[in-house]
């Protein structure tokens, strides 16, 4: 743990002031990338009496989202940057540059500007890390992604780490399709509500979110903490 995080005391998350986790949904999203966070962090909310609230949000307009393998998910509302403490960005469709998936998100400059300005703590899963990269959030940072996108991630300025989960303080990324489960288990420290909610990606707010999301150092040897 970095010296900047030591000794930070944050208000405990509660049903009255929950940790707000949003999971970004878009056409072409990989099912396994978002299902694991929904399951693990949804259970966190249940076991803490509502201290963690997990919501799917649409990258564009609310409505049905068609996933990589044809699953259709009804997403009731759009992403609002000011309403999230943690934003989970799944991947999907990276090998098809002209089809639905992360490339369409990355082509939306308005979306990328909002993502870059968001004060939520970003969590990239698989090629979802490439969306964070397109917004400039991984440049000069330790990060990981699907093995097929690592060269692109490095070319865009990230310091690519070969690990399933890379925890770089105010940036958490996971490599590979099934890494959604490992990232979510790493983030499961929010279950206890011990450490509070984020007020932003800088200063005391992000330190609070870091404490909230770093509670499971026992997640396994594939987690690399780089702060």
CSV table of C-alpha atoms in Angstrom, one decimal:
chain,number,residue,atom,x,y,z
A,1,UNK,CA,0.0,0.0,0.0
A,2,UNK,CA,1.3,3.4,-0.9
A,3,UNK,CA,2.1,5.9,1.8
A,4,UNK,CA,-0.7,8.2,0.4
A,5,UNK,CA,-3.3,5.6,1.4
A,6,UNK,CA,-2.1,4.8,4.8
A,7,UNK,CA,-4.1,6.1,7.7
A,8,UNK,CA,-7.0,7.4,5.7
A,9,UNK,CA,-10.3,7.2,7.6
A,10,UNK,CA,-13.4,7.1,5.5
A,11,UNK,CA,-17.0,7.1,6.5
A,12,UNK,CA,-18.5,3.6,6.4
A,13,UNK,CA,-20.8,2.8,3.5
A,14,UNK,CA,-24.4,2.1,4.5
A,15,UNK,CA,-27.8,1.7,2.9
A,16,UNK,CA,-28.3,5.4,3.5
A,17,UNK,CA,-25.0,6.3,1.8
A,18,UNK,CA,-24.0,3.3,-0.3
A,19,UNK,CA,-21.1,2.6,-2.5
A,20,UNK,CA,-22.5,3.1,-6.0
A,21,UNK,CA,-21.1,0.6,-8.5
A,22,UNK,CA,-22.2,1.0,-12.1
A,23,UNK,CA,-21.5,-1.6,-14.9
A,24,UNK,CA,-21.3,-0.1,-18.4
A,25,UNK,CA,-23.4,-2.0,-20.9
A,26,UNK,CA,-23.3,-1.6,-24.7
A,27,UNK,CA,-24.1,-3.7,-27.8
A,28,UNK,CA,-21.4,-6.4,-28.3
A,29,UNK,CA,-20.5,-6.5,-24.6
A,30,UNK,CA,-19.0,-9.9,-23.5
A,31,UNK,CA,-21.5,-11.8,-21.3
A,32,UNK,CA,-18.9,-13.2,-18.9
A,33,UNK,CA,-17.3,-9.8,-18.5
A,34,UNK,CA,-20.3,-8.2,-16.9
A,35,UNK,CA,-22.1,-11.2,-15.3
A,36,UNK,CA,-19.4,-11.9,-12.7
A,37,UNK,CA,-19.4,-8.3,-11.4
A,38,UNK,CA,-23.2,-8.3,-11.3
A,39,UNK,CA,-23.2,-11.5,-9.3
A,40,UNK,CA,-20.3,-10.8,-6.9
A,41,UNK,CA,-21.0,-7.1,-6.2
A,42,UNK,CA,-24.8,-7.7,-6.2
A,43,UNK,CA,-24.2,-10.3,-3.5
A,44,UNK,CA,-22.1,-7.7,-1.7
A,45,UNK,CA,-25.0,-5.4,-1.6
A,46,UNK,CA,-27.3,-8.1,-0.3
A,47,UNK,CA,-25.0,-9.2,2.5
A,48,UNK,CA,-24.4,-5.6,3.6
A,49,UNK,CA,-28.0,-4.6,3.7
A,50,UNK,CA,-27.7,-2.3,0.8
A,51,UNK,CA,-24.3,-0.7,1.5
A,52,UNK,CA,-23.3,-1.5,-2.0
A,53,UNK,CA,-25.6,-0.8,-4.9
A,54,UNK,CA,-24.8,-2.3,-8.3
A,55,UNK,CA,-26.5,-1.1,-11.4
A,56,UNK,CA,-26.2,-1.8,-15.1
A,57,UNK,CA,-26.1,1.5,-17.1
A,58,UNK,CA,-26.2,2.0,-20.9
A,59,UNK,CA,-23.3,3.7,-22.6
A,60,UNK,CA,-25.9,5.3,-24.9
A,61,UNK,CA,-29.6,5.5,-24.6
A,62,UNK,CA,-31.4,3.1,-22.2
A,63,UNK,CA,-33.1,0.1,-23.7
A,64,UNK,CA,-32.1,-3.4,-24.9
A,65,UNK,CA,-28.4,-4.3,-25.2
A,66,UNK,CA,-27.5,-7.3,-27.4
A,67,UNK,CA,-24.4,-9.0,-26.0
A,68,UNK,CA,-21.7,-10.9,-27.9
A,69,UNK,CA,-23.5,-14.3,-27.9
A,70,UNK,CA,-27.0,-12.9,-28.5
A,71,UNK,CA,-28.1,-12.4,-24.9
A,72,UNK,CA,-30.4,-9.4,-24.7
A,73,UNK,CA,-30.4,-7.3,-21.5
A,74,UNK,CA,-32.8,-4.6,-20.8
A,75,UNK,CA,-30.9,-1.6,-19.4
A,76,UNK,CA,-33.2,0.9,-17.7
A,77,UNK,CA,-31.0,4.0,-17.6
A,78,UNK,CA,-28.0,5.6,-19.1
A,79,UNK,CA,-24.7,6.2,-17.5
A,80,UNK,CA,-24.5,9.4,-15.6
A,81,UNK,CA,-20.9,10.1,-14.5
A,82,UNK,CA,-22.0,12.0,-11.3
A,83,UNK,CA,-24.0,9.0,-10.0
A,84,UNK,CA,-21.2,6.4,-9.8
A,85,UNK,CA,-18.4,5.9,-7.3
A,86,UNK,CA,-17.0,2.9,-9.2
A,87,UNK,CA,-17.4,2.4,-13.0
A,88,UNK,CA,-16.9,-1.2,-14.2
A,89,UNK,CA,-16.1,-1.3,-18.0
A,90,UNK,CA,-16.4,-4.8,-19.5
A,91,UNK,CA,-15.0,-5.6,-22.9
A,92,UNK,CA,-16.3,-7.3,-26.0
A,93,UNK,CA,-16.0,-7.4,-29.8
A,94,UNK,CA,-12.4,-6.3,-29.9
A,95,UNK,CA,-11.5,-8.6,-32.8
A,96,UNK,CA,-14.2,-7.0,-35.0
A,97,UNK,CA,-13.3,-3.4,-35.6
A,98,UNK,CA,-16.4,-2.7,-37.7
A,99,UNK,CA,-19.0,-4.6,-35.5
A,100,UNK,CA,-20.6,-3.9,-32.1
A,101,UNK,CA,-18.3,-3.7,-29.1
A,102,UNK,CA,-15.6,-1.6,-27.6
A,103,UNK,CA,-14.4,-0.1,-31.0
A,104,UNK,CA,-17.8,1.7,-31.3
A,105,UNK,CA,-17.4,3.1,-27.9
A,106,UNK,CA,-13.9,4.2,-28.7
A,107,UNK,CA,-15.2,6.0,-31.8
A,108,UNK,CA,-17.6,8.1,-29.7
A,109,UNK,CA,-15.5,11.1,-28.7
A,110,UNK,CA,-18.2,12.7,-26.6
A,111,UNK,CA,-18.4,9.5,-24.5
A,112,UNK,CA,-14.7,9.3,-24.1
A,113,UNK,CA,-14.5,12.9,-22.9
A,114,UNK,CA,-17.2,12.2,-20.3
A,115,UNK,CA,-15.3,9.0,-19.3
A,116,UNK,CA,-12.0,10.9,-19.0
A,117,UNK,CA,-13.7,13.6,-16.8
A,118,UNK,CA,-15.6,11.1,-14.6
A,119,UNK,CA,-14.6,11.0,-10.9
A,120,UNK,CA,-15.6,7.4,-10.5
A,121,UNK,CA,-12.9,4.9,-9.9
A,122,UNK,CA,-12.4,3.0,-13.2
A,123,UNK,CA,-12.3,-0.8,-13.3
A,124,UNK,CA,-11.5,-2.3,-16.7
A,125,UNK,CA,-12.3,-6.0,-17.5
A,126,UNK,CA,-10.7,-7.8,-20.4
A,127,UNK,CA,-10.8,-5.5,-23.4
A,128,UNK,CA,-12.8,-3.0,-21.4
A,129,UNK,CA,-9.4,-1.7,-20.4
A,130,UNK,CA,-9.0,-0.5,-24.0
A,131,UNK,CA,-12.0,1.8,-23.5
A,132,UNK,CA,-10.2,3.3,-20.5
A,133,UNK,CA,-7.1,3.5,-22.7
A,134,UNK,CA,-8.9,5.4,-25.4
A,135,UNK,CA,-10.0,7.9,-22.8
A,136,UNK,CA,-6.4,8.4,-21.7
A,137,UNK,CA,-6.8,6.7,-18.3
A,138,UNK,CA,-4.1,4.1,-18.7
A,139,UNK,CA,-1.3,6.2,-20.2
A,140,UNK,CA,1.8,5.8,-18.1
A,141,UNK,CA,-0.1,3.5,-15.8
A,142,UNK,CA,0.3,-0.2,-14.9
A,143,UNK,CA,-2.5,-2.1,-16.5
A,144,UNK,CA,-3.5,-5.3,-18.1
A,145,UNK,CA,-6.1,-6.5,-20.7
A,146,UNK,CA,-6.8,-9.5,-22.9
A,147,UNK,CA,-3.7,-11.0,-24.4
A,148,UNK,CA,-4.9,-10.2,-27.9
A,149,UNK,CA,-5.0,-6.5,-27.0
A,150,UNK,CA,-1.8,-6.1,-24.9
A,151,UNK,CA,0.3,-4.8,-27.8
A,152,UNK,CA,-2.3,-2.1,-28.5
A,153,UNK,CA,-2.5,-1.2,-24.8
A,154,UNK,CA,1.3,-0.8,-24.7
A,155,UNK,CA,1.3,1.2,-27.9
A,156,UNK,CA,-1.1,3.6,-26.3
A,157,UNK,CA,1.3,4.3,-23.5
A,158,UNK,CA,0.3,1.8,-20.7
A,159,UNK,CA,2.9,-0.2,-18.8
A,160,UNK,CA,1.5,-3.7,-19.4
A,161,UNK,CA,1.7,-6.1,-16.6
A,162,UNK,CA,1.3,-9.8,-17.1
A,163,UNK,CA,-1.3,-10.6,-14.4
A,164,UNK,CA,-4.9,-11.5,-14.1
A,165,UNK,CA,-5.6,-8.4,-12.0
A,166,UNK,CA,-3.5,-5.3,-11.8
A,167,UNK,CA,-4.4,-2.9,-8.9
A,168,UNK,CA,-2.7,0.4,-9.6
A,169,UNK,CA,-4.3,2.5,-6.9
A,170,UNK,CA,-7.0,4.6,-8.7
A,171,UNK,CA,-7.1,2.2,-11.6
A,172,UNK,CA,-7.9,-1.5,-11.5
A,173,UNK,CA,-7.8,-3.7,-14.6
A,174,UNK,CA,-8.2,-7.4,-15.4
A,175,UNK,CA,-6.8,-9.5,-18.2
A,176,UNK,CA,-8.8,-12.1,-20.1
A,177,UNK,CA,-12.5,-12.9,-20.4
A,178,UNK,CA,-12.8,-14.8,-17.1
A,179,UNK,CA,-10.9,-12.1,-15.2
A,180,UNK,CA,-14.3,-10.5,-14.4
A,181,UNK,CA,-14.7,-12.9,-11.6
A,182,UNK,CA,-11.2,-12.3,-10.2
A,183,UNK,CA,-11.5,-8.6,-10.4
A,184,UNK,CA,-14.9,-8.7,-8.7
A,185,UNK,CA,-13.6,-10.9,-5.9
A,186,UNK,CA,-10.7,-8.5,-5.5
A,187,UNK,CA,-13.3,-5.7,-5.2
A,188,UNK,CA,-15.3,-7.7,-2.8
A,189,UNK,CA,-13.8,-5.8,0.1
A,190,UNK,CA,-16.9,-3.5,-0.3
A,191,UNK,CA,-18.9,-6.3,1.2
A,192,UNK,CA,-18.1,-5.3,4.8
A,193,UNK,CA,-18.8,-1.6,4.3
A,194,UNK,CA,-15.8,-0.9,6.4
A,195,UNK,CA,-14.1,1.6,4.3
A,196,UNK,CA,-16.5,4.0,2.7
A,197,UNK,CA,-17.4,5.4,-0.6
A,198,UNK,CA,-15.6,7.3,-3.3
A,199,UNK,CA,-16.1,11.0,-3.9
A,200,UNK,CA,-13.9,11.1,-6.9
A,201,UNK,CA,-10.8,10.0,-8.7
A,202,UNK,CA,-8.5,12.4,-6.8
A,203,UNK,CA,-7.7,13.2,-3.3
A,204,UNK,CA,-9.5,11.8,-0.3
A,205,UNK,CA,-12.4,10.5,-2.4
A,206,UNK,CA,-10.4,8.1,-4.5
A,207,UNK,CA,-8.4,7.0,-1.4
A,208,UNK,CA,-11.7,6.1,0.2
A,209,UNK,CA,-12.7,4.1,-2.9
A,210,UNK,CA,-9.3,2.4,-2.9
A,211,UNK,CA,-9.8,1.3,0.7
A,212,UNK,CA,-13.2,0.0,-0.2
A,213,UNK,CA,-12.0,-2.0,-3.2
A,214,UNK,CA,-8.8,-3.4,-1.8
A,215,UNK,CA,-10.0,-5.5,1.1
A,216,UNK,CA,-9.2,-8.9,-0.4
A,217,UNK,CA,-5.4,-9.2,-0.6
A,218,UNK,CA,-6.1,-13.0,-0.3
A,219,UNK,CA,-7.6,-13.0,-3.8
A,220,UNK,CA,-4.7,-15.0,-5.1
A,221,UNK,CA,-1.2,-14.8,-6.6
A,222,UNK,CA,-2.5,-13.5,-9.9
A,223,UNK,CA,-3.2,-10.1,-8.4
A,224,UNK,CA,-0.5,-7.5,-8.8
A,225,UNK,CA,-0.7,-4.5,-6.5
A,226,UNK,CA,1.5,-1.8,-8.1
A,227,UNK,CA,1.1,0.9,-5.5
